[in-house]
C-alpha cells in the first residue's frame, strides 16, 4: 500500500523559515505530479505549489518568491522550503501526489496526513 508521510512542521516566528518534506513509500512504479496544499484554521484547503515529474513548478501567488518546491526522484520525496513566513501562512500543510503503483499502470491520487505550521507574529 502506498503511503505519503510529511514532516518538518512546527512553530516559527514571522520572518523565519521551515522546510517540509513528504516521502512516498510502498510498491511504487512512478511518482508523477507532486503538490502541496494547506488548510488555514476555519478555512478551506487551498493549493500552494506544484512540481511535475520533470521539475516544472508553479505557485500560489501569495507564496511566490518565498516558497520553493523541489523533489528528489530517487527518494520519492517532495520538499517545500518556506522562507519569510507570515502569520497568514499558518495552516495544516498536506502533500498530494499522483502515484502509479506496481499493481497498475495508471496514477492514483494520494494524500499525506498533514503537518501543522504555525507562524507567530
PDB file of C-alpha atoms in Angstrom:
ATOM      1  CA  UNK A   1       0.000   0.000   0.000  1.00  0.00           C
ATOM      2  CA  UNK A   2       1.335   3.419  -0.939  1.00  0.00           C
ATOM      3  CA  UNK A   3       1.768   5.958   1.824  1.00  0.00           C
ATOM      4  CA  UNK A   4       2.765   9.624   1.985  1.00  0.00           C
ATOM      5  CA  UNK A   5       4.388  10.854   5.175  1.00  0.00           C
ATOM      6  CA  UNK A   6       5.048  14.532   5.883  1.00  0.00           C
ATOM      7  CA  UNK A   7       7.496  16.026   8.338  1.00  0.00           C
ATOM      8  CA  UNK A   8       9.061  19.352   9.186  1.00  0.00           C
ATOM      9  CA  UNK A   9       6.185  21.406  10.522  1.00  0.00           C
ATOM     10  CA  UNK A  10       6.387  23.418  13.708  1.00  0.00           C
ATOM     11  CA  UNK A  11       6.206  26.810  15.357  1.00  0.00           C
ATOM     12  CA  UNK A  12       8.264  29.674  13.937  1.00  0.00           C
ATOM     13  CA  UNK A  13       8.321  33.443  14.315  1.00  0.00           C
ATOM     14  CA  UNK A  14       7.306  35.703  11.471  1.00  0.00           C
ATOM     15  CA  UNK A  15      10.182  36.106   9.049  1.00  0.00           C
ATOM     16  CA  UNK A  16      11.525  32.672   9.846  1.00  0.00           C
ATOM     17  CA  UNK A  17      11.894  29.561   7.702  1.00  0.00           C
ATOM     18  CA  UNK A  18      10.751  25.963   7.700  1.00  0.00           C
ATOM     19  CA  UNK A  19      11.339  23.068   5.352  1.00  0.00           C
ATOM     20  CA  UNK A  20       8.617  20.493   4.874  1.00  0.00           C
ATOM     21  CA  UNK A  21       9.295  17.034   3.493  1.00  0.00           C
ATOM     22  CA  UNK A  22       6.928  14.416   2.142  1.00  0.00           C
ATOM     23  CA  UNK A  23       8.135  10.917   1.331  1.00  0.00           C
ATOM     24  CA  UNK A  24       6.195   8.357  -0.656  1.00  0.00           C
ATOM     25  CA  UNK A  25       6.681   4.713   0.246  1.00  0.00           C
ATOM     26  CA  UNK A  26       5.274   1.378  -0.833  1.00  0.00           C
ATOM     27  CA  UNK A  27       5.192  -0.559  -4.059  1.00  0.00           C
ATOM     28  CA  UNK A  28       5.665   2.379  -6.399  1.00  0.00           C
ATOM     29  CA  UNK A  29       6.165   2.250 -10.122  1.00  0.00           C
ATOM     30  CA  UNK A  30       6.407   6.016 -10.546  1.00  0.00           C
ATOM     31  CA  UNK A  31       5.599   9.250  -8.748  1.00  0.00           C
ATOM     32  CA  UNK A  32       4.145  11.765 -11.160  1.00  0.00           C
ATOM     33  CA  UNK A  33       2.898  15.225 -10.149  1.00  0.00           C
ATOM     34  CA  UNK A  34       3.575  16.228  -6.537  1.00  0.00           C
ATOM     35  CA  UNK A  35       1.865  19.152  -4.836  1.00  0.00           C
ATOM     36  CA  UNK A  36       1.469  20.942  -1.548  1.00  0.00           C
ATOM     37  CA  UNK A  37      -1.838  22.185  -0.185  1.00  0.00           C
ATOM     38  CA  UNK A  38      -2.686  23.945   3.047  1.00  0.00           C
ATOM     39  CA  UNK A  39      -5.743  24.455   5.205  1.00  0.00           C
ATOM     40  CA  UNK A  40      -5.725  27.558   7.417  1.00  0.00           C
ATOM     41  CA  UNK A  41      -7.818  27.434  10.601  1.00  0.00           C
ATOM     42  CA  UNK A  42     -11.510  27.789   9.785  1.00  0.00           C
ATOM     43  CA  UNK A  43     -10.898  27.915   6.040  1.00  0.00           C
ATOM     44  CA  UNK A  44     -10.991  25.560   3.090  1.00  0.00           C
ATOM     45  CA  UNK A  45      -7.974  23.693   1.836  1.00  0.00           C
ATOM     46  CA  UNK A  46      -6.059  25.585  -0.867  1.00  0.00           C
ATOM     47  CA  UNK A  47      -3.419  24.623  -3.366  1.00  0.00           C
ATOM     48  CA  UNK A  48       0.070  26.027  -2.686  1.00  0.00           C
ATOM     49  CA  UNK A  49       2.598  24.620  -5.136  1.00  0.00           C
ATOM     50  CA  UNK A  50       3.066  22.049  -7.889  1.00  0.00           C
ATOM     51  CA  UNK A  51       6.038  20.225  -9.344  1.00  0.00           C
ATOM     52  CA  UNK A  52       5.907  17.946 -12.343  1.00  0.00           C
ATOM     53  CA  UNK A  53       7.873  14.755 -12.761  1.00  0.00           C
ATOM     54  CA  UNK A  54      10.482  16.691 -14.747  1.00  0.00           C
ATOM     55  CA  UNK A  55      10.693  19.599 -12.320  1.00  0.00           C
ATOM     56  CA  UNK A  56       8.359  22.225 -13.730  1.00  0.00           C
ATOM     57  CA  UNK A  57       6.929  24.297 -10.900  1.00  0.00           C
ATOM     58  CA  UNK A  58       4.011  26.599 -10.215  1.00  0.00           C
ATOM     59  CA  UNK A  59       2.976  28.531  -7.105  1.00  0.00           C
ATOM     60  CA  UNK A  60       0.072  30.248  -5.406  1.00  0.00           C
ATOM     61  CA  UNK A  61       0.573  33.980  -5.964  1.00  0.00           C
ATOM     62  CA  UNK A  62       0.809  34.770  -2.258  1.00  0.00           C
ATOM     63  CA  UNK A  63       3.803  32.448  -1.767  1.00  0.00           C
ATOM     64  CA  UNK A  64       5.753  33.246  -4.942  1.00  0.00           C
ATOM     65  CA  UNK A  65       9.272  34.362  -4.139  1.00  0.00           C
ATOM     66  CA  UNK A  66       9.046  32.983  -0.587  1.00  0.00           C
ATOM     67  CA  UNK A  67       8.328  29.253  -1.048  1.00  0.00           C
ATOM     68  CA  UNK A  68      10.260  26.792  -3.199  1.00  0.00           C
ATOM     69  CA  UNK A  69       9.031  23.327  -4.120  1.00  0.00           C
ATOM     70  CA  UNK A  70      11.561  20.690  -5.130  1.00  0.00           C
ATOM     71  CA  UNK A  71      11.782  16.939  -5.379  1.00  0.00           C
ATOM     72  CA  UNK A  72      14.242  14.074  -5.143  1.00  0.00           C
ATOM     73  CA  UNK A  73      13.014  11.399  -7.522  1.00  0.00           C
ATOM     74  CA  UNK A  74      15.466   8.828  -6.203  1.00  0.00           C
ATOM     75  CA  UNK A  75      13.865   9.178  -2.777  1.00  0.00           C
ATOM     76  CA  UNK A  76      10.275   9.724  -3.970  1.00  0.00           C
ATOM     77  CA  UNK A  77      10.285  12.836  -1.824  1.00  0.00           C
ATOM     78  CA  UNK A  78       8.948  16.350  -2.314  1.00  0.00           C
ATOM     79  CA  UNK A  79      10.084  19.359  -0.286  1.00  0.00           C
ATOM     80  CA  UNK A  80       8.663  22.774   0.441  1.00  0.00           C
ATOM     81  CA  UNK A  81      11.186  25.367   1.561  1.00  0.00           C
ATOM     82  CA  UNK A  82       9.274  28.202   3.198  1.00  0.00           C
ATOM     83  CA  UNK A  83      11.098  31.479   3.836  1.00  0.00           C
ATOM     84  CA  UNK A  84       9.939  34.867   5.098  1.00  0.00           C
ATOM     85  CA  UNK A  85       6.992  33.193   6.774  1.00  0.00           C
ATOM     86  CA  UNK A  86       3.973  35.288   7.717  1.00  0.00           C
ATOM     87  CA  UNK A  87       1.232  34.658  10.282  1.00  0.00           C
ATOM     88  CA  UNK A  88      -1.192  34.122   7.396  1.00  0.00           C
ATOM     89  CA  UNK A  89       0.869  31.085   6.339  1.00  0.00           C
ATOM     90  CA  UNK A  90      -0.353  29.320   9.485  1.00  0.00           C
ATOM     91  CA  UNK A  91      -2.126  26.157   8.364  1.00  0.00           C
ATOM     92  CA  UNK A  92      -2.020  22.400   8.210  1.00  0.00           C
ATOM     93  CA  UNK A  93       0.094  21.577   5.175  1.00  0.00           C
ATOM     94  CA  UNK A  94      -0.683  18.486   3.128  1.00  0.00           C
ATOM     95  CA  UNK A  95       1.243  16.844   0.335  1.00  0.00           C
ATOM     96  CA  UNK A  96      -0.526  15.266  -2.579  1.00  0.00           C
ATOM     97  CA  UNK A  97       0.926  13.018  -5.234  1.00  0.00           C
ATOM     98  CA  UNK A  98      -0.220  11.192  -8.294  1.00  0.00           C
ATOM     99  CA  UNK A  99       1.381   7.769  -7.962  1.00  0.00           C
ATOM    100  CA  UNK A 100       1.438   4.787 -10.246  1.00  0.00           C
ATOM    101  CA  UNK A 101       1.653   1.644  -8.156  1.00  0.00           C
ATOM    102  CA  UNK A 102       3.381  -1.559  -9.147  1.00  0.00           C
ATOM    103  CA  UNK A 103      -0.018  -3.240  -9.410  1.00  0.00           C
ATOM    104  CA  UNK A 104      -1.191  -0.986 -12.231  1.00  0.00           C
ATOM    105  CA  UNK A 105      -0.325   1.432 -14.998  1.00  0.00           C
ATOM    106  CA  UNK A 106      -2.462   4.458 -14.129  1.00  0.00           C
ATOM    107  CA  UNK A 107      -1.724   7.043 -11.498  1.00  0.00           C
ATOM    108  CA  UNK A 108      -3.963   7.500  -8.484  1.00  0.00           C
ATOM    109  CA  UNK A 109      -4.271  10.369  -6.048  1.00  0.00           C
ATOM    110  CA  UNK A 110      -2.692  10.094  -2.585  1.00  0.00           C
ATOM    111  CA  UNK A 111      -2.661  12.449   0.390  1.00  0.00           C
ATOM    112  CA  UNK A 112      -0.423  12.733   3.400  1.00  0.00           C
ATOM    113  CA  UNK A 113      -1.768  13.111   6.927  1.00  0.00           C
ATOM    114  CA  UNK A 114      -0.797  16.778   7.206  1.00  0.00           C
ATOM    115  CA  UNK A 115       1.718  18.699   9.269  1.00  0.00           C
ATOM    116  CA  UNK A 116       0.984  21.821  11.316  1.00  0.00           C
ATOM    117  CA  UNK A 117       2.812  25.050  10.554  1.00  0.00           C
ATOM    118  CA  UNK A 118       2.250  27.903  12.981  1.00  0.00           C
ATOM    119  CA  UNK A 119       3.770  31.341  12.393  1.00  0.00           C
ATOM    120  CA  UNK A 120       3.669  33.720  15.350  1.00  0.00           C
ATOM    121  CA  UNK A 121       3.674  37.484  14.918  1.00  0.00           C
TER     122      UNK A 121
END
